[in-house]
Short mmCIF file of C-alpha atoms and ligand atoms in Angstrom, two decimals:
data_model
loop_
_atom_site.label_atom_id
_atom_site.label_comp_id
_atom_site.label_asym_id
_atom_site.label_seq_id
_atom_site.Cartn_x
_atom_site.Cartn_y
_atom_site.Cartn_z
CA UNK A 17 0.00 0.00 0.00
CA UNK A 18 0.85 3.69 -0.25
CA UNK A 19 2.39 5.32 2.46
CA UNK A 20 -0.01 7.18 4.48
CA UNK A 21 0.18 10.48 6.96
CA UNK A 22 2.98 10.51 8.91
CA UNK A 23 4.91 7.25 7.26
CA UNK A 24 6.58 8.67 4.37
CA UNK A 25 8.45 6.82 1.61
CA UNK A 26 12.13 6.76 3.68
CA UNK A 27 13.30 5.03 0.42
CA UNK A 28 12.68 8.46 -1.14
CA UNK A 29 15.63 10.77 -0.87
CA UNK A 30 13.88 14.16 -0.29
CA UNK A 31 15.55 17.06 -0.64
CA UNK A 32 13.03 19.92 0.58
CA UNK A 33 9.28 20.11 1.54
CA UNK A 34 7.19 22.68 -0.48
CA UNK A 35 4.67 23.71 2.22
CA UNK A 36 1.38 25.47 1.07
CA UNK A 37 -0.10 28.25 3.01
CA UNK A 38 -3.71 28.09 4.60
CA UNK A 39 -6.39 30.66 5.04
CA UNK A 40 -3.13 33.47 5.14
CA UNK A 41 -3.94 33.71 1.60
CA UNK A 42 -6.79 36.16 2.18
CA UNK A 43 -5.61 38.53 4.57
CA UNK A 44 -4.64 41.02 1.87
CA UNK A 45 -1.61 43.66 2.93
CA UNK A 46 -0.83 41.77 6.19
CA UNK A 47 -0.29 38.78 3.85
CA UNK A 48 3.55 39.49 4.51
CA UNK A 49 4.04 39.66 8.03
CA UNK A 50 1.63 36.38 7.77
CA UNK A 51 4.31 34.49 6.19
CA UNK A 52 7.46 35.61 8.14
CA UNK A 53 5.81 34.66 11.26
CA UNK A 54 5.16 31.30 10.10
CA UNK A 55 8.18 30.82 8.81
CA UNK A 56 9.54 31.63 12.46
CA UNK A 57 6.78 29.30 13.70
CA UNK A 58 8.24 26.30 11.21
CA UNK A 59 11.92 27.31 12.19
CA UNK A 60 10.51 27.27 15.80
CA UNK A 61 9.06 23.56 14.95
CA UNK A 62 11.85 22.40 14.08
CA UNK A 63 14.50 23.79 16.13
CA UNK A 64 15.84 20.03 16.66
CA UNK A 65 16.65 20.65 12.84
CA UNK A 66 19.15 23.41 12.51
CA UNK A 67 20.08 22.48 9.29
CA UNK A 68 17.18 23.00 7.20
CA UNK A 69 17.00 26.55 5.51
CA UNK A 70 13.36 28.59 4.94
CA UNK A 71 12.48 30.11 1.97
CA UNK A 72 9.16 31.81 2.38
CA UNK A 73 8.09 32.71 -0.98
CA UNK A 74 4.63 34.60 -1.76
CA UNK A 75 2.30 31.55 -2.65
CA UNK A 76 4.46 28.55 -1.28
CA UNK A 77 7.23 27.76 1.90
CA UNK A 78 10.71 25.75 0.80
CA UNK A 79 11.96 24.05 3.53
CA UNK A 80 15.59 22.93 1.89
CA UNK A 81 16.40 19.31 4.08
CA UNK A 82 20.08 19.67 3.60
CA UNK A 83 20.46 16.23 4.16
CA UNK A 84 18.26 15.73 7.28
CA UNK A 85 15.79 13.07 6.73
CA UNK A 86 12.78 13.72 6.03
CA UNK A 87 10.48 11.63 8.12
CA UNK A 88 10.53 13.94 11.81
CA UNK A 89 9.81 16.61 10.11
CA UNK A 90 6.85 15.18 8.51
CA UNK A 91 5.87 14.29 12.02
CA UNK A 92 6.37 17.64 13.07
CA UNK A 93 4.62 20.06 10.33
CA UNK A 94 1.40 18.72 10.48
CA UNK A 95 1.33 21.09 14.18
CA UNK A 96 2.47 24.07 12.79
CA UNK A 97 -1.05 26.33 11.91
CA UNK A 98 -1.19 28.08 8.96
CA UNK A 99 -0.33 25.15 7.07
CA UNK A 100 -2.75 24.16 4.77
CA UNK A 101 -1.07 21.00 3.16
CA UNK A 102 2.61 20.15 2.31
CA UNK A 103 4.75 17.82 -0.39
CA UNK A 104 8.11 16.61 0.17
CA UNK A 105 9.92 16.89 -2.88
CA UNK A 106 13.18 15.79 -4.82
CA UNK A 107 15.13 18.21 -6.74
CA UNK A 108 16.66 16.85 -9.14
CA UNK A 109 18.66 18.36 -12.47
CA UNK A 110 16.59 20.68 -14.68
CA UNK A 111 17.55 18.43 -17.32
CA UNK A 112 14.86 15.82 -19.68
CA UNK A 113 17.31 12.93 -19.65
CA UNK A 114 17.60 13.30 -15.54
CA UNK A 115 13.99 13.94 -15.11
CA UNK A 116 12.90 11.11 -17.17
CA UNK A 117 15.40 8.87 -14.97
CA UNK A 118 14.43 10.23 -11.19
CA UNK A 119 10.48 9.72 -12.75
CA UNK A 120 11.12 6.21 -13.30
CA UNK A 121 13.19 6.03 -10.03
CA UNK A 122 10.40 7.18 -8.03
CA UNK A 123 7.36 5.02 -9.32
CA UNK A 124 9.42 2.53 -9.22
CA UNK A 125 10.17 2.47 -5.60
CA UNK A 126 6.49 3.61 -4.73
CA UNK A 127 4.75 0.96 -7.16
CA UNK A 128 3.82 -1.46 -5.15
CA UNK A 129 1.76 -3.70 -7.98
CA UNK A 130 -1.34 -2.24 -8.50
CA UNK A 131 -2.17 1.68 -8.07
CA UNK A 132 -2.89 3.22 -10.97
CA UNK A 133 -0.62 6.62 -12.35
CA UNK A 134 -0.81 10.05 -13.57
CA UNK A 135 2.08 12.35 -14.32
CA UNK A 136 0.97 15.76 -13.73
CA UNK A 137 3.52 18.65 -15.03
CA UNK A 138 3.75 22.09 -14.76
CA UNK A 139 6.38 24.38 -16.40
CA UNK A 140 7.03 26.90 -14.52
CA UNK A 141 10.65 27.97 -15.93
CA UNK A 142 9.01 28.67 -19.93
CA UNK A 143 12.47 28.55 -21.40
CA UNK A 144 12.49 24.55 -20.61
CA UNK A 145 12.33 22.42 -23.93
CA UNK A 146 8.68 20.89 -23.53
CA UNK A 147 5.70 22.63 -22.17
CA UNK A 148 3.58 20.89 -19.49
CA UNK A 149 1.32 18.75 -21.96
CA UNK A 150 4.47 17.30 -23.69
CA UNK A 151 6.29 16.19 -20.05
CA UNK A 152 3.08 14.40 -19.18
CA UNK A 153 3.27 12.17 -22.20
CA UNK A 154 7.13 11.92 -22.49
CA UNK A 155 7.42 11.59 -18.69
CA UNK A 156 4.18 9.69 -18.75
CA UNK A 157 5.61 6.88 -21.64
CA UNK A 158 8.84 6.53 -19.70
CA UNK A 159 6.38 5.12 -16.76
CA UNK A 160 5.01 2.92 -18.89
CA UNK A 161 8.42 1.65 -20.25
CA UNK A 162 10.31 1.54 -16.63
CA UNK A 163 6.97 -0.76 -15.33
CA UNK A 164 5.26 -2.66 -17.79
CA UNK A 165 1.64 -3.48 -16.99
CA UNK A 166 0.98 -0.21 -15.08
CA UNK A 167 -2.47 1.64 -15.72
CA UNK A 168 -2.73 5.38 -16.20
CA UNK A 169 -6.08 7.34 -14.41
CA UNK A 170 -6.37 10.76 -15.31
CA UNK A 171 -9.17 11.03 -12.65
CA UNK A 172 -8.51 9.86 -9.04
CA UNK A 173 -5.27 7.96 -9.72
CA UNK A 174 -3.85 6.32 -6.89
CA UNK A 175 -0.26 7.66 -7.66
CA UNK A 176 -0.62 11.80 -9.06
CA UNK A 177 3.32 12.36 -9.41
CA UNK A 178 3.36 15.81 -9.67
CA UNK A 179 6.71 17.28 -11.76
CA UNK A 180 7.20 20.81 -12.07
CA UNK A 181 10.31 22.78 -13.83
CA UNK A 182 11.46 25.99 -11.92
CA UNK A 183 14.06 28.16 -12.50
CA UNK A 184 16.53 26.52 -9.92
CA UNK A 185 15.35 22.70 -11.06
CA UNK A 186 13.00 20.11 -11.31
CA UNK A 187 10.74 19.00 -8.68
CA UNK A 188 8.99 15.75 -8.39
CA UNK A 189 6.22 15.00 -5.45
CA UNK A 190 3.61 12.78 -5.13
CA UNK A 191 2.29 12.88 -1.44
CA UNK A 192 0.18 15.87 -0.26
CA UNK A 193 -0.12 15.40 3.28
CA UNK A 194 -2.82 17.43 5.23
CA UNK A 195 -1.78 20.18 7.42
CA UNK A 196 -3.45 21.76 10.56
CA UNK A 197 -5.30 24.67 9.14
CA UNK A 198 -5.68 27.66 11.38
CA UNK A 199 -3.73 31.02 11.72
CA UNK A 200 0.15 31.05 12.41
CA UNK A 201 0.49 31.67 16.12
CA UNK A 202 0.70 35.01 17.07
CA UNK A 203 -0.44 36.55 14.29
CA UNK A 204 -3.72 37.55 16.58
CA UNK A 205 -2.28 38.94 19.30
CA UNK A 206 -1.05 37.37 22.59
CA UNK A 207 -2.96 36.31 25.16
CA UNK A 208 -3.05 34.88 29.02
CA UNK A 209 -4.31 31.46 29.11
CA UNK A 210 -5.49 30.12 32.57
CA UNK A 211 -4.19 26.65 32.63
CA UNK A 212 -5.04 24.57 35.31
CA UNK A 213 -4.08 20.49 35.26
CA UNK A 214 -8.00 19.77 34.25
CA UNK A 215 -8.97 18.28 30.96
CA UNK A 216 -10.46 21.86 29.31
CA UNK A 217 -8.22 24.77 29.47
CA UNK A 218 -5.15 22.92 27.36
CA UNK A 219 -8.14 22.32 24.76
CA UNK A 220 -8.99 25.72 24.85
CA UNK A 221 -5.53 26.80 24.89
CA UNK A 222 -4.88 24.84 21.37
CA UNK A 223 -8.25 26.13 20.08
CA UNK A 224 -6.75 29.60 20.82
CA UNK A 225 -3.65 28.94 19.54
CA UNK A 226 -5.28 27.61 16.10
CA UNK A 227 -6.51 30.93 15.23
CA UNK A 228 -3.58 32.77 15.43
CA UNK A 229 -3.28 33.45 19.27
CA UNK A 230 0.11 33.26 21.17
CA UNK A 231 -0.73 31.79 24.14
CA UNK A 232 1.04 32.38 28.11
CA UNK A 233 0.24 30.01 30.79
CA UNK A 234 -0.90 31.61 33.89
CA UNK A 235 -1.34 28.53 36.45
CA UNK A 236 -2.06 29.37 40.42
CA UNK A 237 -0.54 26.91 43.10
CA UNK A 238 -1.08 27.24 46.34
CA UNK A 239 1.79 24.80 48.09
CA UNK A 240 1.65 23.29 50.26
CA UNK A 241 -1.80 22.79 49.69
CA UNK A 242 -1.11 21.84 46.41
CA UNK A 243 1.79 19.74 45.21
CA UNK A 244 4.65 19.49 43.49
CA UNK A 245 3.24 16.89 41.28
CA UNK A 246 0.50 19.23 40.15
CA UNK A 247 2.36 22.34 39.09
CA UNK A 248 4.87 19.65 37.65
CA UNK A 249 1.32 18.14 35.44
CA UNK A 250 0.80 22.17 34.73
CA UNK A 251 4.14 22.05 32.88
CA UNK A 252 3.87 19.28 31.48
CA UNK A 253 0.77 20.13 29.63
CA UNK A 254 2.11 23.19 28.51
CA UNK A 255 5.05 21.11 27.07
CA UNK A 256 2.43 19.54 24.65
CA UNK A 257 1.13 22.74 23.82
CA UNK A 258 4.62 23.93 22.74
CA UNK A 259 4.78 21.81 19.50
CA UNK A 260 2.28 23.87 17.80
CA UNK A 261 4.47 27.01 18.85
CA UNK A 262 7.86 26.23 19.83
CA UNK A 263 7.84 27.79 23.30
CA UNK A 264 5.39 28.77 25.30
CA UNK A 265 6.06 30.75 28.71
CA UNK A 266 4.43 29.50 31.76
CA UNK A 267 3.87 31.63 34.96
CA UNK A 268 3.20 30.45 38.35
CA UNK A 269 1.49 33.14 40.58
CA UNK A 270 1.45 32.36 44.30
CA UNK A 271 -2.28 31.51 45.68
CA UNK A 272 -1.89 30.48 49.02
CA UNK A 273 -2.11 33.28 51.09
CA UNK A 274 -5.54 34.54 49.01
CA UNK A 275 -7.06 31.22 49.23
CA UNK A 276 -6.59 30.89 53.48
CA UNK A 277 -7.78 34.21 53.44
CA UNK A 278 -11.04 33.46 51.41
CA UNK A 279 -11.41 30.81 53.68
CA UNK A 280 -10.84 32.53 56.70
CA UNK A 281 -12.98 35.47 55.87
CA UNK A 282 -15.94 34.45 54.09
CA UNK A 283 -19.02 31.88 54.04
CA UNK A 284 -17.96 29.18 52.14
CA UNK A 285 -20.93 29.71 49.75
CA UNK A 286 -18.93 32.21 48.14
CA UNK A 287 -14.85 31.00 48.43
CA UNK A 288 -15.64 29.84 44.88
CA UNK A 289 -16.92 32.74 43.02
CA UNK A 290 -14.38 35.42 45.26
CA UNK A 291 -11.69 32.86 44.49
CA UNK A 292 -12.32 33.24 40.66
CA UNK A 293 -12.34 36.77 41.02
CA UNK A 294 -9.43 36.98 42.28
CA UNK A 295 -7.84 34.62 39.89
CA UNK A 296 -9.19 36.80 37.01
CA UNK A 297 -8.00 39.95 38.53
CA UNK A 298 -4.53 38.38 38.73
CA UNK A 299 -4.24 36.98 35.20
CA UNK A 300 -5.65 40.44 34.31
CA UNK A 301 -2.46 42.26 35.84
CA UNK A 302 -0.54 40.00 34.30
CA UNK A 303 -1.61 40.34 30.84
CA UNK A 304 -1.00 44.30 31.48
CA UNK A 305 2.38 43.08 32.09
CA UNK A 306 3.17 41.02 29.56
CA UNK A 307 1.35 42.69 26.99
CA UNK A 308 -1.54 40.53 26.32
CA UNK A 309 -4.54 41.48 24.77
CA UNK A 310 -7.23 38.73 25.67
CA UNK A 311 -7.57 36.04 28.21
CA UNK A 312 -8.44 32.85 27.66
CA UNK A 313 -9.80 29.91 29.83
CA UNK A 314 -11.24 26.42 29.47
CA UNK A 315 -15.22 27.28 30.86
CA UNK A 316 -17.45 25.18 29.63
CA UNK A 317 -21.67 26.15 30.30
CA UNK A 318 -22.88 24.53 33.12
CA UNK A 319 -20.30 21.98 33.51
CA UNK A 320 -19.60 22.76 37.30
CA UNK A 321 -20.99 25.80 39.66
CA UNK A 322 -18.24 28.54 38.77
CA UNK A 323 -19.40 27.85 35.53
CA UNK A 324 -23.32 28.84 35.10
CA UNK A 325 -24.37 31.97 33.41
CA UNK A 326 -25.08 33.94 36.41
CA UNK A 327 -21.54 32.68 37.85
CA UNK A 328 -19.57 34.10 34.56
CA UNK A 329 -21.43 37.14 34.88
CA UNK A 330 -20.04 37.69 38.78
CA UNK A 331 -16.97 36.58 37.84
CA UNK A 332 -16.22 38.10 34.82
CA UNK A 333 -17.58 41.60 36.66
CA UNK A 334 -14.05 42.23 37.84
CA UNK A 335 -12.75 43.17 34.06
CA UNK A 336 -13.58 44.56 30.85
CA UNK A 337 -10.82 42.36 29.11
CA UNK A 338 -12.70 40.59 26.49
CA UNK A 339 -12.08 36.66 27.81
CA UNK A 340 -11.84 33.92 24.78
CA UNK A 341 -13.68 30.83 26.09
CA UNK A 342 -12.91 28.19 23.02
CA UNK A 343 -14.58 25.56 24.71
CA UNK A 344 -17.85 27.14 26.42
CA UNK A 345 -20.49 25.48 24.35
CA UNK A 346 -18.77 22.31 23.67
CA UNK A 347 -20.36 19.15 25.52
CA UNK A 348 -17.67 16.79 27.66
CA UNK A 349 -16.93 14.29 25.22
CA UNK A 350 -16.24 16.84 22.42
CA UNK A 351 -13.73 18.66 24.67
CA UNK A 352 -12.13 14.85 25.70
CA UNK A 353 -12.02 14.54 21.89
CA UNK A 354 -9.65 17.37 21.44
CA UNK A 355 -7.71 16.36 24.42
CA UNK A 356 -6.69 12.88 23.15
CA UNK A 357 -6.07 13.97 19.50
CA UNK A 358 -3.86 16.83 21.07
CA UNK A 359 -2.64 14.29 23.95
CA UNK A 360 -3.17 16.11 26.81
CA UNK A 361 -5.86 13.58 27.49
CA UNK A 362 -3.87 11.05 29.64
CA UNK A 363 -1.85 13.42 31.33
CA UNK A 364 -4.59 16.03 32.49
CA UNK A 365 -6.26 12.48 34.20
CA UNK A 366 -3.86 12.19 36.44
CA UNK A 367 -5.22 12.65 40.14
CA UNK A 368 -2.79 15.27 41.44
CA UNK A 369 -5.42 17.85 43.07
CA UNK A 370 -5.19 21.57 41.75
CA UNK A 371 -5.94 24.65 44.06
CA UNK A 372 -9.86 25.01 43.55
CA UNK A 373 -10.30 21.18 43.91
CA UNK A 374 -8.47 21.48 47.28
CA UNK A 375 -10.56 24.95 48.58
CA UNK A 376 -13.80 23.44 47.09
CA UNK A 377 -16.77 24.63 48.77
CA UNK A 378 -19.34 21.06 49.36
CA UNK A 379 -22.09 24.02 48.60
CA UNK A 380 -20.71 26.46 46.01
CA UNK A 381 -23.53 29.12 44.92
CA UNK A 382 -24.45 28.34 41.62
CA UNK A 383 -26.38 31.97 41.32
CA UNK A 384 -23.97 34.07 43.65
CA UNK A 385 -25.71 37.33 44.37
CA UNK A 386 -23.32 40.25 42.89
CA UNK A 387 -24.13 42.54 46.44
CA UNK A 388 -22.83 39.73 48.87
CA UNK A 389 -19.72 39.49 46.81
CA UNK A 390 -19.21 42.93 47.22
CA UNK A 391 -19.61 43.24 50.89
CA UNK A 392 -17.57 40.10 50.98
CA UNK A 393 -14.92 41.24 49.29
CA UNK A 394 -15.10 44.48 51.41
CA UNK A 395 -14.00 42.62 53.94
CA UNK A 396 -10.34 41.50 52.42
CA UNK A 397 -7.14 43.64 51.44
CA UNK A 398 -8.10 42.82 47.59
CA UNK A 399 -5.20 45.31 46.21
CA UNK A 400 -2.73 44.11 48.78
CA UNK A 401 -3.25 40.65 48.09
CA UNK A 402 -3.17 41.26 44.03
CA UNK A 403 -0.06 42.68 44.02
CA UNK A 404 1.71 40.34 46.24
CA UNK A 405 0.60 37.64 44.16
CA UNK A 406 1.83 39.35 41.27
CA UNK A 407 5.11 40.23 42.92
CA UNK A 408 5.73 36.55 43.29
CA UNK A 409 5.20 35.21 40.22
CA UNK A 410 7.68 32.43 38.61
CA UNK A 411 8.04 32.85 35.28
CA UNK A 412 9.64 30.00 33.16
CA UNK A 413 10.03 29.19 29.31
CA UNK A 414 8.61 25.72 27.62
CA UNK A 415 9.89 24.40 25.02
CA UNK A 416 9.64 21.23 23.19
CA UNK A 417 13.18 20.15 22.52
CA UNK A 418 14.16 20.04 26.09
CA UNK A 419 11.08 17.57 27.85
CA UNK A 420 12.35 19.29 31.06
CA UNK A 421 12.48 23.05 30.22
CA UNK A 422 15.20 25.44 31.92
CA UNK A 423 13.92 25.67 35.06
CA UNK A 424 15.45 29.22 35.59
CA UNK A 425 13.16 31.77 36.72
CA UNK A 426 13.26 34.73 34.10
CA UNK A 427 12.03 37.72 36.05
CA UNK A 428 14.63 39.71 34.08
CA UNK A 429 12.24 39.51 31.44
CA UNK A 430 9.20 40.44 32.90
CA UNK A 431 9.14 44.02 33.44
P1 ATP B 504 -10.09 22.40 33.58
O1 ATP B 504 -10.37 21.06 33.04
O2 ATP B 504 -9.44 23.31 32.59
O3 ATP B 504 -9.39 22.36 34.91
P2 ATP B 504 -12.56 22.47 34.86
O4 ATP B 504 -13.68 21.90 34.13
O5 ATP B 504 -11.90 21.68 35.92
O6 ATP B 504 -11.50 23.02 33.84
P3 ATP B 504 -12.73 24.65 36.68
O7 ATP B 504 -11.84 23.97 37.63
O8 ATP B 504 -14.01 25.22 37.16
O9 ATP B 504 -13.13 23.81 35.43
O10 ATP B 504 -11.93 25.81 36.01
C1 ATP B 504 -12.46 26.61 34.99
C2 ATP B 504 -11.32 27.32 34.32
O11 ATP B 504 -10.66 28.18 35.26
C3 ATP B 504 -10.25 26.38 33.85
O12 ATP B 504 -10.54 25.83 32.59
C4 ATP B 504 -9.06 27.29 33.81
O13 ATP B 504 -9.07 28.08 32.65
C5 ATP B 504 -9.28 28.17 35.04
N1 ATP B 504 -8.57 27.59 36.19
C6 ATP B 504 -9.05 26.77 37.13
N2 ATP B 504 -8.09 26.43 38.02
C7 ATP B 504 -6.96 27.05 37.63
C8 ATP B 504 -5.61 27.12 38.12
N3 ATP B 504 -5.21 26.45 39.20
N4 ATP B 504 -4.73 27.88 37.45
C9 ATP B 504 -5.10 28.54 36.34
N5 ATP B 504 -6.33 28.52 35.83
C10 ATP B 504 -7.27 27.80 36.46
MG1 MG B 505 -10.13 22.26 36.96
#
């Protein structure tokens, strides 16, 4: 059988991957700043792979191998948004003789007995000796005479070798292997997504990151409440957000001392809604700081109490920052969905208790009434314990290459 996704020919030798671009293709004058960013977000990608050179033309992407294999970064592109589909290709000598030769090299190899052919040619470079109908039927007869017996299928052939002359060569592909659609990250802004170790906000983080947003990870621990375990299962979902980036920077902001004091201070009816005020507040600051335009968070309707209509709405009364929920009206199983294709599934299952499971409330109001959280909040240093949070933060950059990121704290960067 044909190779399919992911297993590429290996007998191939590949010499670059023509990548084509998605949705980019409409955005008019920011059509250029569109294509350098994802041709940092490919370079990002594939940072393992410092010897493959990006050419980011107009219409297509090179990515020139150099002699890396192929087959990782096959595995790799199909992450990168903005990527509509791509074709590994084979250069090869802008010659007839050589091009007839590499044709018949390829099918051969790829034939495995039965799939039916097409040659499809485009001439590109017009000074080349035949035009594009009289490759298909030279290139197309040289088929027939390297593999007797094999069928030609001008619609829906099993084999569409595609051959096109350029100015620097000739380029032979056959596989078009679906991309993953979307915006290239950060070419919508940046913005502050509230990742705890649950199953939702990584899929919401992904969602947000498939339409172009660069994504943070603001995740509160309150040790020793909480453990190590869990802001290590934090991490480590932002590690398997980082693929579709290249590095994402995750921030720890200190809960403890707000959550005691929630506890301390107010009827547990209403620890959950002050505590995701204050939470909100926080990752609000923190956007200012880091230069964020949105927030984003995995709430899904009704799925728990902090998560009704008339919850958002006390909740989200602390800020005017417009907050992306990607998952909100998406039922359980289409969020766990998401989660295993993206393979956060497994790890966000793992039973290490977060802050809010911890500080959970056995009656949480599921319609908290906005005057009590005023007066309860009256009663708490809200600035005071804002900015000490804030002061405290860790901040720390993912990135996929290394499964256990730098651990060093980068507050030089922060302000
Ligand atoms: P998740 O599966 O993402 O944990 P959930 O269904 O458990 O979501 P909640 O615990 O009510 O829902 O949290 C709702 C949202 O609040 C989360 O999706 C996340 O965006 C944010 N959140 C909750 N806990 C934390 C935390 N410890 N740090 C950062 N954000 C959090
Ligand atoms: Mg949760």
């Amino acid at each position: 059988m044909l190779p399919t996704k992911g297993e590429t020919n290996v007998n191939l030798n590949y010499t670059e991957i023509m990548v084509r671009y998605g949705e980019l293709s409409t955005k008019g004058k920011n059509r250029r700043s569109f294509i350098m960013r994802l041709a940092e977000n490919v370079k990002g990608a594939l940072s393992a792979h410092p010897e493959i050179t990006v050419k980011a033309d107009r219409d297509r992407m090179h990515l020139y191998l150099n002699g890396a294999e192929a087959a990782p970064i096959i595995e790799k592109l199909p992450k990168v948004f903005g990527i509509q589909n791509f074709s590994p290709s084979i250069r090869v000598e802008k010659d007839l003789d050589v091009i007839i030769a590499a044709v018949q090299d390829v099918m051969k190899k790829i034939y495995t007995g039965s799939e039916t052919f097409k040659i499809t040619a485009k001439r590109s470079d017009h000074d080349f000796i035949q035009n594009s109908d009289e490759l298909n039927q030279t290139l197309g007869a040289a088929v027939f005479r390297a593999i007797p017996g094999i069928k030609a299928q001008m619609k829906k052939p099993d084999i569409n070798l595609r051959v096109e002359i350029r100015a620097n060569g000739a380029y032979l592909s056959y596989e078009t292997i679906q991309g993953a659609g979307g915006l290239p990250v950060g070419t919508s802004g940046r913005g502050m997504l509230m990742l705890s170790g649950g199953i939702d906000s990584p899929v919401a983080g992904y969602l947000a990151m498939k339409r172009g947003v660069e994504i943070e990870a603001v995740h509160f621990a309150s040790p020793p409440y909480t453990s190590e375990q869990a802001l290590q299962k934090a991490k480590d979902l932002t590690t398997k957000l980082t693929p579709y980036v290249g590095q994402i920077q995750f921030i720890e902001v200190p809960f403890t001392e707000i959550q005691e004091e929630i506890k301390r201070s107010v009827p547990q009816g209403y620890w959950m809604t002050l505590t995701r005020r204050f939470m909100l507040r926080i990752t609000d600051e923190i956007r200012q700081l880091r230069r964020g335009l949105v927030i984003i968070n995995g709430e899904s309707l009704g799925q728990v109490a902090s998560q009704t209509l008339q919850s958002m709405v006390a909740i989200n009364e602390v800020t005017a920052t417009p907050i992306i929920r990607p998952v909100v009206t998406m039922d359980k199983l289409e969020i766990i969905d998401i989660a295993q294709a993206i393979d956060t599934f497994q790890l966000a299952i793992q039973p290490f208790e977060d802050c809010c499971t911890i500080f959970a409330p056995p009656q949480p109001k599921t319609r908290p009434n906005l005057e009590k959280v005023h007066y309860y909040e009256a009663r708490l240093d809200v600035e005071g314990m804002i900015a000490r949070a804030v002061a405290g933060i860790k901040i720390e950059a993912i990135s996929p290459v290394s499964e256990n990121a730098d651990t060093a704290a980068e507050f030089a960067d922060l302000l």
